Amino acid sequence: GDSVTQMEGPVTLSEEAFLTINCTYTATGYPSLFWYVQYPGEGLQLLLKATKADDKGSNKGFEATYRKETTSFHLEKGSVQVSDSAVYFCALSLLSGSARQLTFGSGTQLTVLP
Amino acid sequence: GAVVSQHPSWVICKSGTSVKIECRSLDFQATTMFWYRQFPKQSLMLMATSNEGSKATYEQGVEKDKFLINHASLTLSTLTVTSAHPEDSSFYICSVRWVFSTDTQYFGPGTRLTVL
């Protein structure tokens, strides 16, 4: 079945460090790919997305490129801030019946220290 | 501001009782809502898809008689955990699918259920 695998956390970085969170997927069709972020005490928020191969999603300094050849969608940020501390979820979306459903990775806890 | 609200944000109940969780779409009408369950340090698992005016579609392994879903209006879906047991303790999250984008879901803040 369809699945998403992302690097286990927790990840702890110093402010202004470079961030990479790896995400790979397995899907039978052509999924859309997403990164969601969950700040403490809040619901998941869409961070960025890409709908086809070679697309790059970007938002708030975060980027991820849809790599079909390696079935990957790694999240990167050049300089993290304390406010980026959160749990990050990689997800894919495939059409199931009449609606698209999301399949999530296990989440990666990021802590950025000042 | 928040697009989706959930109530309550947390609840503690005794084993054998039933608990109702509400999910409201605040900014737009939602024909489709999703209910997820999240265990500590684990991913979100889709439990069911809630369609306004029709029966919910449950994922394999989810007991529909235990997790009752009602989507009575375009802005409200409820999840009732019937005869709750300690193993039902979890974080329950709903999401709303924006009708103009089949890919976009907006998530509620979640409800923490603890069954004693």
Coordinates of N, CA and C in Angstrom, one line a residue:
Chain A
G1 N 0.8 -1.2 0.0 CA 0.0 0.0 0.0 C 0.8 1.2 0.0
D2 N 0.2 2.4 -0.1 CA 0.8 3.6 -0.1 C 1.4 4.0 1.3
S3 N 2.6 4.5 1.4 CA 3.2 4.8 2.7 C 4.2 6.0 2.5
V4 N 4.5 6.6 3.7 CA 5.4 7.6 3.8 C 6.4 7.3 4.9
T5 N 7.7 7.5 4.6 CA 8.7 7.2 5.6 C 9.5 8.5 5.8
Q6 N 9.6 9.0 7.0 CA 10.4 10.2 7.3 C 11.4 9.9 8.4
M7 N 12.4 10.7 8.4 CA 13.5 10.4 9.4 C 13.0 10.5 10.8
E8 N 13.5 9.7 11.7 CA 13.1 9.7 13.1 C 13.7 10.9 13.8
G9 N 12.9 11.4 14.7 CA 13.5 12.5 15.5 C 13.9 12.0 16.9
P10 N 14.0 12.8 17.9 CA 13.9 14.2 17.6 C 15.2 14.8 17.0
V11 N 15.0 16.0 16.4 CA 16.1 16.7 15.8 C 16.3 18.0 16.6
T12 N 17.5 18.2 17.1 CA 17.8 19.4 17.9 C 18.9 20.2 17.1
L13 N 18.7 21.4 16.8 CA 19.6 22.3 16.1 C 19.8 23.6 16.8
S14 N 20.9 24.2 16.6 CA 21.1 25.6 17.1 C 20.5 26.6 16.1
E15 N 20.1 27.7 16.6 CA 19.6 28.7 15.7 C 20.5 29.0 14.6
E16 N 20.0 29.2 13.4 CA 20.7 29.6 12.1 C 21.4 28.3 11.5
A17 N 21.2 27.2 12.1 CA 21.7 26.0 11.4 C 20.9 25.6 10.2
F18 N 21.5 24.7 9.4 CA 20.8 24.2 8.2 C 20.0 23.0 8.6
L19 N 18.7 22.9 8.1 CA 17.8 21.8 8.4 C 17.5 20.9 7.2
T20 N 17.6 19.6 7.4 CA 17.1 18.7 6.4 C 16.3 17.6 7.1
I21 N 15.1 17.4 6.7 CA 14.3 16.3 7.2 C 13.9 15.4 6.0
N22 N 14.4 14.2 6.0 CA 14.2 13.3 4.9 C 12.8 12.7 4.9
C23 N 12.3 12.5 3.7 CA 11.0 11.9 3.5 C 11.0 11.1 2.2
T24 N 10.6 9.9 2.2 CA 10.5 9.1 1.0 C 9.1 8.5 1.0
Y25 N 8.6 8.1 -0.2 CA 7.3 7.6 -0.2 C 7.2 6.4 -1.1
T26 N 6.1 5.7 -0.9 CA 5.7 4.5 -1.8 C 4.3 4.7 -2.2
A27 N 4.0 4.8 -3.5 CA 2.7 5.0 -4.0 C 2.5 4.3 -5.3
T28 N 1.2 3.8 -5.5 CA 0.9 3.1 -6.7 C 0.6 4.1 -7.9
G29 N 0.2 5.3 -7.6 CA -0.1 6.2 -8.6 C 0.8 7.4 -8.6
Y30 N 0.2 8.6 -8.9 CA 1.0 9.8 -9.0 C 0.5 10.7 -7.9
P31 N 1.1 10.6 -6.7 CA 0.6 11.4 -5.6 C 1.0 12.9 -5.6
S32 N 0.2 13.7 -4.9 CA 0.7 15.0 -4.5 C 1.4 14.8 -3.1
L33 N 2.4 15.7 -2.9 CA 3.2 15.5 -1.7 C 3.1 16.8 -0.9
F34 N 3.1 16.6 0.5 CA 2.9 17.7 1.4 C 3.9 17.7 2.5
W35 N 4.1 18.8 3.1 CA 4.7 18.9 4.4 C 3.7 19.7 5.3
Y36 N 3.4 19.1 6.4 CA 2.5 19.8 7.4 C 3.4 20.1 8.7
V37 N 3.0 21.1 9.4 CA 3.7 21.5 10.6 C 2.7 21.6 11.7
Q38 N 3.1 21.1 12.9 CA 2.2 21.1 14.1 C 2.9 21.8 15.2
Y39 N 2.6 23.0 15.5 CA 3.2 23.8 16.6 C 2.5 23.3 17.9
P40 N 3.2 23.4 19.0 CA 2.7 23.0 20.3 C 1.3 23.5 20.6
G41 N 0.4 22.6 20.9 CA -1.0 23.0 21.2 C -1.9 23.4 20.1
E42 N -1.4 23.3 18.8 CA -2.2 23.7 17.7 C -2.4 22.6 16.7
G43 N -3.3 22.8 15.8 CA -3.6 21.8 14.8 C -2.6 21.8 13.7
L44 N -2.6 20.8 12.8 CA -1.6 20.7 11.7 C -1.9 21.9 10.7
Q45 N -0.9 22.4 10.2 CA -1.0 23.5 9.2 C -0.2 23.1 8.0
L46 N -0.8 23.3 6.8 CA 0.0 23.0 5.6 C 1.2 24.0 5.5
L47 N 2.3 23.4 5.3 CA 3.6 24.2 5.2 C 3.9 24.5 3.7
L48 N 3.9 23.4 2.9 CA 4.1 23.5 1.5 C 3.7 22.2 0.8
K49 N 3.5 22.3 -0.5 CA 3.1 21.1 -1.3 C 3.7 21.2 -2.7
A50 N 3.7 20.0 -3.3 CA 4.1 19.9 -4.7 C 3.2 18.8 -5.4
T51 N 2.7 19.1 -6.5 CA 1.7 18.2 -7.1 C 2.2 17.3 -8.3
K52 N 3.5 17.6 -8.7 CA 4.0 16.7 -9.8 C 5.5 16.7 -9.7
A53 N 6.1 15.8 -10.4 CA 7.5 15.6 -10.4 C 8.3 16.9 -10.8
D54 N 9.4 17.1 -10.0 CA 10.3 18.3 -10.2 C 9.7 19.6 -9.7
D55 N 8.4 19.6 -9.3 CA 7.9 20.8 -8.6 C 8.6 21.0 -7.3
K56 N 8.8 22.3 -7.0 CA 9.4 22.7 -5.7 C 8.3 23.5 -5.0
G57 N 8.0 23.0 -3.7 CA 7.2 23.8 -2.9 C 8.0 24.6 -1.9
S58 N 7.5 25.8 -1.6 CA 8.3 26.6 -0.7 C 7.4 27.5 0.1
N59 N 7.8 27.8 1.3 CA 7.0 28.7 2.2 C 7.8 29.0 3.5
K60 N 7.8 30.2 3.9 CA 8.5 30.6 5.2 C 10.0 30.2 5.2
G61 N 10.6 30.1 4.1 CA 12.0 29.8 4.0 C 12.3 28.3 3.9
F62 N 11.2 27.5 4.0 CA 11.3 26.0 3.8 C 11.1 25.7 2.3
E63 N 11.8 24.6 1.9 CA 11.7 24.2 0.5 C 11.7 22.6 0.5
A64 N 11.0 22.1 -0.5 CA 11.1 20.7 -0.8 C 10.8 20.4 -2.2
T65 N 11.5 19.5 -2.8 CA 11.4 19.2 -4.3 C 10.9 17.8 -4.5
Y66 N 9.9 17.7 -5.3 CA 9.3 16.4 -5.6 C 10.2 15.7 -6.6
R67 N 10.9 14.6 -6.1 CA 11.8 13.8 -6.8 C 11.2 12.5 -7.1
K68 N 10.8 12.3 -8.4 CA 10.1 11.0 -8.7 C 11.1 9.9 -8.8
E69 N 12.3 10.2 -9.3 CA 13.3 9.2 -9.5 C 13.8 8.5 -8.2
T70 N 13.8 9.3 -7.1 CA 14.2 8.8 -5.8 C 13.0 8.7 -4.9
T71 N 11.8 8.9 -5.4 CA 10.6 8.9 -4.6 C 10.8 9.7 -3.2
S72 N 11.3 10.9 -3.3 CA 11.6 11.6 -2.1 C 11.0 13.0 -2.2
F73 N 10.9 13.6 -1.0 CA 10.4 15.0 -0.8 C 11.0 15.6 0.4
H74 N 12.3 15.7 0.4 CA 13.0 16.2 1.6 C 12.8 17.6 1.9
L75 N 12.6 17.9 3.2 CA 12.3 19.3 3.6 C 13.7 20.0 4.0
E76 N 13.9 21.2 3.6 CA 15.1 21.9 3.9 C 14.8 23.3 4.3
K77 N 15.7 23.9 5.1 CA 15.7 25.3 5.4 C 17.1 25.7 5.7
G78 N 17.5 26.8 5.1 CA 18.9 27.2 5.2 C 19.3 27.7 6.6
S79 N 18.4 28.3 7.3 CA 18.7 28.9 8.6 C 17.5 28.9 9.5
V80 N 17.5 27.9 10.5 CA 16.3 27.8 11.3 C 16.3 28.8 12.4
Q81 N 15.1 29.0 12.9 CA 14.8 29.9 14.0 C 14.2 29.1 15.2
V82 N 14.3 29.7 16.4 CA 13.6 29.1 17.5 C 12.1 28.8 17.3
S83 N 11.5 29.8 16.6 CA 10.1 29.7 16.3 C 9.7 28.5 15.3
D84 N 10.7 27.9 14.7 CA 10.5 26.7 13.9 C 10.3 25.5 14.6
S85 N 10.5 25.5 15.9 CA 10.4 24.3 16.8 C 9.0 23.8 16.7
A86 N 8.8 22.6 16.2 CA 7.5 22.0 16.0 C 7.7 20.6 15.6
V87 N 6.5 19.9 15.3 CA 6.6 18.6 14.7 C 6.2 18.7 13.2
Y88 N 7.0 18.1 12.4 CA 6.8 18.2 10.9 C 6.4 16.8 10.4
F89 N 5.4 16.9 9.6 CA 4.8 15.6 9.0 C 4.9 15.7 7.5
C90 N 5.4 14.7 6.9 CA 5.4 14.5 5.4 C 4.2 13.7 5.1
A91 N 3.5 14.0 4.0 CA 2.3 13.3 3.7 C 2.1 13.2 2.1
L92 N 1.4 12.2 1.7 CA 1.0 12.1 0.3 C -0.5 12.0 0.2
S93 N -0.9 12.4 -1.0 CA -2.4 12.4 -1.3 C -2.6 11.7 -2.6
L94 N -3.5 10.7 -2.5 CA -3.9 10.0 -3.7 C -5.4 9.9 -3.8
L95 N -6.0 9.9 -5.0 CA -7.4 9.8 -5.1 C -7.9 8.4 -4.7
S96 N -8.9 8.4 -3.8 CA -9.4 7.2 -3.3 C -10.9 7.3 -3.4
G97 N -11.5 6.6 -4.3 CA -13.0 6.8 -4.5 C -13.2 8.2 -5.1
S98 N -14.0 9.0 -4.4 CA -14.3 10.3 -4.9 C -13.5 11.4 -4.2
A99 N -12.7 11.0 -3.3 CA -12.0 12.1 -2.6 C -10.5 11.7 -2.4
R100 N -9.7 12.7 -2.3 CA -8.3 12.4 -2.1 C -8.1 12.3 -0.6
Q101 N -7.3 11.3 -0.2 CA -7.0 11.0 1.2 C -5.5 11.2 1.5
L102 N -5.2 11.7 2.7 CA -3.8 11.9 3.1 C -3.3 10.7 3.8
T103 N -2.1 10.3 3.5 CA -1.3 9.3 4.2 C -0.1 10.0 4.8
F104 N 0.1 9.9 6.1 CA 1.1 10.7 6.8 C 2.3 9.8 7.2
G105 N 3.5 10.5 7.3 CA 4.6 9.9 7.9 C 4.5 10.0 9.4
S106 N 5.4 9.5 10.1 CA 5.4 9.4 11.6 C 5.6 10.7 12.3
G107 N 6.1 11.7 11.6 CA 6.4 13.0 12.2 C 7.8 13.1 12.7
T108 N 8.4 14.3 12.6 CA 9.7 14.5 13.2 C 9.7 15.8 14.1
Q109 N 10.1 15.5 15.3 CA 10.1 16.6 16.3 C 11.4 17.5 16.1
L110 N 11.2 18.7 15.8 CA 12.4 19.6 15.7 C 12.4 20.6 16.8
T111 N 13.5 20.7 17.5 CA 13.8 21.7 18.5 C 14.9 22.6 18.1
V112 N 14.7 23.9 18.1 CA 15.8 24.8 17.8 C 16.2 25.6 19.0
L113 N 17.4 25.5 19.4 CA 17.9 26.2 20.6 C 18.5 27.5 20.3
P114 N 18.3 28.5 21.1 CA 18.8 29.9 20.9 C 20.3 29.9 21.0
Chain B
G1 N -6.9 33.4 11.3 CA -7.6 32.8 12.4 C -7.9 31.4 12.1
A2 N -8.5 30.7 13.1 CA -8.8 29.3 13.0 C -9.8 29.0 11.9
V3 N -9.6 28.0 11.1 CA -10.6 27.6 10.1 C -11.5 26.5 10.7
V4 N -10.9 25.6 11.5 CA -11.6 24.5 12.0 C -11.4 24.5 13.6
S5 N -12.5 24.3 14.3 CA -12.5 24.2 15.7 C -12.9 22.8 16.2
Q6 N -12.4 22.4 17.3 CA -12.9 21.1 17.9 C -13.2 21.4 19.4
H7 N -14.2 20.7 19.8 CA -14.7 20.8 21.2 C -15.1 19.4 21.8
P8 N -14.6 19.1 22.9 CA -13.7 19.8 23.8 C -12.2 19.6 23.3
S9 N -11.4 20.4 23.9 CA -9.9 20.2 23.6 C -9.4 19.1 24.3
W10 N -9.9 18.8 25.5 CA -9.5 17.6 26.2 C -10.7 17.1 27.0
V11 N -10.7 15.8 27.3 CA -11.8 15.2 28.1 C -11.2 13.9 28.8
I12 N -11.7 13.8 30.0 CA -11.4 12.6 30.8 C -12.7 12.0 31.2
C13 N -12.8 10.7 30.9 CA -14.0 10.0 31.3 C -13.8 8.6 31.9
K14 N -14.8 8.1 32.5 CA -14.7 6.7 33.0 C -14.9 5.7 32.0
S15 N -14.3 4.5 32.2 CA -14.5 3.4 31.3 C -16.0 3.0 31.2
G16 N -16.5 2.8 30.0 CA -17.9 2.4 29.8 C -18.8 3.6 29.4
T17 N -18.3 4.8 29.6 CA -19.1 5.9 29.2 C -18.9 6.3 27.7
S18 N -19.7 7.2 27.2 CA -19.6 7.6 25.8 C -19.2 9.1 25.8
V19 N -18.4 9.4 24.8 CA -17.9 10.8 24.7 C -18.1 11.3 23.3
K20 N -18.6 12.5 23.2 CA -18.9 13.2 21.9 C -17.9 14.3 21.6
I21 N -17.3 14.3 20.5 CA -16.3 15.3 20.1 C -16.9 16.0 18.8
E22 N -16.9 17.3 18.9 CA -17.4 18.1 17.8 C -16.3 18.7 16.9
C23 N -16.6 18.8 15.7 CA -15.7 19.4 14.7 C -16.5 20.4 13.9
R24 N -16.1 21.7 13.9 CA -16.8 22.7 13.2 C -15.9 23.4 12.2
S25 N -16.4 23.6 11.0 CA -15.8 24.3 10.0 C -16.3 25.8 10.1
L26 N -15.3 26.7 10.4 CA -15.7 28.1 10.7 C -15.8 29.0 9.5
D27 N -15.1 28.7 8.5 CA -15.0 29.7 7.4 C -15.7 29.3 6.1
F28 N -16.0 28.0 6.0 CA -16.6 27.6 4.8 C -17.4 26.4 5.0
Q29 N -18.3 26.1 4.1 CA -19.1 24.9 4.2 C -18.3 23.7 3.7
A30 N -18.4 22.6 4.4 CA -17.6 21.5 4.1 C -18.5 20.3 3.9
T31 N -18.4 19.8 2.7 CA -19.2 18.6 2.4 C -18.4 17.3 2.9
T32 N -17.1 17.5 3.1 CA -16.3 16.3 3.5 C -15.4 16.7 4.7
M33 N -15.5 15.9 5.7 CA -14.6 16.1 6.9 C -14.0 14.7 7.1
F34 N -12.8 14.8 7.7 CA -12.0 13.5 8.0 C -11.8 13.5 9.5
W35 N -11.8 12.3 10.0 CA -11.4 12.0 11.4 C -10.2 11.2 11.5
Y36 N -9.2 11.6 12.3 CA -7.9 11.0 12.4 C -7.7 10.6 13.9
R37 N -6.8 9.7 14.1 CA -6.4 9.3 15.5 C -4.9 9.3 15.5
Q38 N -4.4 9.9 16.6 CA -2.9 10.1 16.7 C -2.5 9.5 18.0
F39 N -1.6 8.5 18.0 CA -1.0 8.0 19.2 C 0.2 8.7 19.5
P40 N 0.7 8.7 20.8 CA 1.9 9.5 21.1 C 3.1 9.1 20.2
K41 N 3.7 10.2 19.7 CA 4.9 10.0 18.9 C 4.7 9.2 17.7
Q42 N 3.4 9.1 17.2 CA 3.1 8.3 16.0 C 2.4 9.2 15.0
S43 N 2.2 8.7 13.9 CA 1.5 9.4 12.8 C 0.0 9.5 13.0
L44 N -0.6 10.3 12.2 CA -2.1 10.4 12.1 C -2.6 9.2 11.3
M45 N -3.6 8.5 11.9 CA -4.2 7.4 11.1 C -5.6 7.8 10.8
L46 N -6.0 7.8 9.5 CA -7.3 8.1 9.1 C -8.3 7.1 9.6
M47 N -9.3 7.5 10.3 CA -10.3 6.6 10.9 C -11.5 6.5 9.9
A48 N -12.0 7.7 9.4 CA -13.2 7.7 8.6 C -13.3 9.0 7.9
T49 N -14.0 8.9 6.8 CA -14.4 10.1 6.0 C -15.9 10.4 6.2
S50 N -16.2 11.6 6.6 CA -17.5 12.0 6.9 C -18.1 12.9 5.8
N51 N -19.2 12.4 5.3 CA -19.8 13.1 4.2 C -21.2 13.7 4.6
E52 N -21.4 15.0 4.4 CA -22.6 15.6 4.8 C -23.9 14.9 4.2
G53 N -24.8 14.5 5.1 CA -26.0 14.0 4.6 C -26.0 12.5 4.2
S54 N -24.9 11.8 4.5 CA -24.8 10.4 4.2 C -23.9 9.7 5.2
K55 N -23.9 8.4 5.1 CA -23.1 7.6 6.1 C -21.6 7.8 5.9
A56 N -20.9 7.8 7.0 CA -19.5 7.9 7.0 C -18.8 6.7 6.4
T57 N -17.7 6.9 5.8 CA -16.9 5.7 5.2 C -15.8 5.5 6.2
Y58 N -15.7 4.3 6.7 CA -14.7 3.9 7.7 C -13.6 3.2 7.1
E59 N -12.4 3.4 7.6 CA -11.2 2.7 7.2 C -11.2 1.3 7.8
Q60 N -10.5 0.4 7.1 CA -10.4 -1.0 7.5 C -9.9 -1.0 9.0
G61 N -10.5 -1.8 9.8 CA -10.1 -2.0 11.1 C -10.7 -1.0 12.1
V62 N -11.5 -0.1 11.7 CA -12.1 0.9 12.6 C -13.6 0.4 12.8
E63 N -14.0 0.3 14.0 CA -15.3 -0.2 14.3 C -16.3 0.9 14.2
K64 N -17.2 0.8 13.2 CA -18.2 1.9 13.0 C -19.2 2.0 14.1
D65 N -19.5 0.9 14.8 CA -20.4 0.9 15.9 C -19.8 1.5 17.2
K66 N -18.5 1.5 17.2 CA -17.9 2.1 18.4 C -17.6 3.6 18.2
F67 N -17.2 3.9 17.0 CA -16.9 5.3 16.7 C -18.0 5.8 15.7
L68 N -19.0 6.4 16.3 CA -20.2 6.9 15.6 C -19.9 8.3 15.0
I69 N -20.1 8.5 13.7 CA -19.9 9.8 13.1 C -21.2 10.3 12.5
N70 N -21.4 11.5 12.8 CA -22.6 12.2 12.3 C -22.2 13.5 11.7
H71 N -22.6 13.7 10.4 CA -22.2 14.9 9.7 C -23.6 15.5 9.3
A72 N -24.2 16.2 10.2 CA -25.6 16.6 10.0 C -25.7 17.9 9.3
S73 N -24.7 18.7 9.3 CA -24.8 20.0 8.6 C -23.4 20.2 7.8
L74 N -23.4 21.3 7.0 CA -22.2 21.6 6.3 C -21.1 22.2 7.1
T75 N -21.3 22.4 8.4 CA -20.3 23.0 9.2 C -20.0 22.2 10.5
L76 N -20.7 21.1 10.6 CA -20.5 20.3 11.9 C -20.5 18.8 11.6
S77 N -19.5 18.2 12.2 CA -19.4 16.7 12.2 C -19.1 16.3 13.7
T78 N -19.7 15.3 14.1 CA -19.4 14.8 15.5 C -18.9 13.3 15.5
L79 N -18.0 13.1 16.4 CA -17.5 11.7 16.6 C -17.8 11.3 18.0
T80 N -18.6 10.2 18.1 CA -18.9 9.7 19.5 C -18.2 8.4 19.7
V81 N -17.4 8.4 20.7 CA -16.7 7.2 21.2 C -17.6 6.5 22.2
T82 N -18.2 5.4 21.8 CA -19.2 4.7 22.6 C -18.5 3.7 23.5
S83 N -19.0 3.6 24.7 CA -18.5 2.6 25.7 C -17.0 2.6 25.7
A84 N -16.5 3.8 26.0 CA -15.0 4.0 25.9 C -14.2 3.1 26.9
H85 N -13.1 2.7 26.4 CA -12.1 1.9 27.3 C -10.8 2.6 27.3
P86 N -9.9 2.2 28.2 CA -8.6 2.9 28.3 C -7.8 2.8 27.0
E87 N -8.0 1.8 26.2 CA -7.3 1.7 24.9 C -7.8 2.7 23.9
D88 N -8.9 3.3 24.1 CA -9.4 4.3 23.2 C -8.8 5.7 23.5
S89 N -8.0 5.8 24.6 CA -7.3 7.0 24.9 C -6.4 7.4 23.8
S90 N -6.5 8.6 23.3 CA -5.7 9.0 22.2 C -6.0 10.5 21.9
F91 N -5.4 11.0 20.8 CA -5.6 12.3 20.3 C -6.4 12.2 19.1
Y92 N -7.6 12.8 19.1 CA -8.5 12.7 17.9 C -8.5 14.1 17.2
I93 N -8.3 14.0 15.9 CA -8.1 15.2 15.1 C -9.1 15.1 13.9
C94 N -9.8 16.2 13.6 CA -10.6 16.3 12.4 C -10.0 17.2 11.4
S95 N -10.4 17.1 10.2 CA -9.9 18.0 9.2 C -11.1 18.2 8.2
V96 N -11.0 19.4 7.5 CA -12.1 19.8 6.6 C -11.4 19.9 5.2
R97 N -12.1 19.4 4.3 CA -11.6 19.5 2.9 C -12.2 20.7 2.2
W98 N -11.4 21.6 1.7 CA -11.9 22.8 1.0 C -12.4 22.3 -0.3
V99 N -13.6 22.7 -0.6 CA -14.3 22.1 -1.8 C -13.7 22.6 -3.1
F100 N -13.0 23.7 -3.1 CA -12.4 24.2 -4.3 C -11.0 23.6 -4.6
S101 N -10.5 22.8 -3.6 CA -9.2 22.2 -3.8 C -9.3 20.8 -3.3
T102 N -9.2 19.8 -4.1 CA -9.3 18.4 -3.6 C -8.1 18.0 -2.8
D103 N -7.0 18.8 -2.9 CA -5.8 18.4 -2.1 C -5.8 19.1 -0.7
T104 N -6.5 20.2 -0.5 CA -6.2 21.0 0.7 C -7.2 20.6 1.8
Q105 N -6.6 20.2 2.9 CA -7.3 19.9 4.1 C -6.9 20.9 5.2
Y106 N -7.8 21.4 6.0 CA -7.6 22.2 7.2 C -7.9 21.4 8.4
F107 N -6.9 21.4 9.3 CA -7.0 20.6 10.5 C -7.5 21.3 11.7
G108 N -8.2 20.6 12.6 CA -8.6 21.2 13.9 C -7.5 21.0 14.8
P109 N -7.6 21.6 16.0 CA -6.5 21.5 17.0 C -6.4 20.2 17.7
G110 N -7.4 19.4 17.6 CA -7.4 18.1 18.2 C -8.1 18.0 19.5
T111 N -8.5 16.8 19.9 CA -9.1 16.6 21.2 C -8.4 15.4 21.9
R112 N -7.9 15.7 23.1 CA -7.2 14.6 23.9 C -8.2 13.9 24.7
L113 N -8.4 12.6 24.5 CA -9.3 11.8 25.2 C -8.5 10.9 26.1
T114 N -8.8 10.9 27.4 CA -8.2 10.0 28.4 C -9.4 9.2 29.1
V115 N -9.3 7.9 28.9 CA -10.3 7.0 29.5 C -9.7 6.3 30.7
L116 N -10.3 6.5 31.9 CA -9.8 5.9 33.1 C -10.3 4.5 33.4

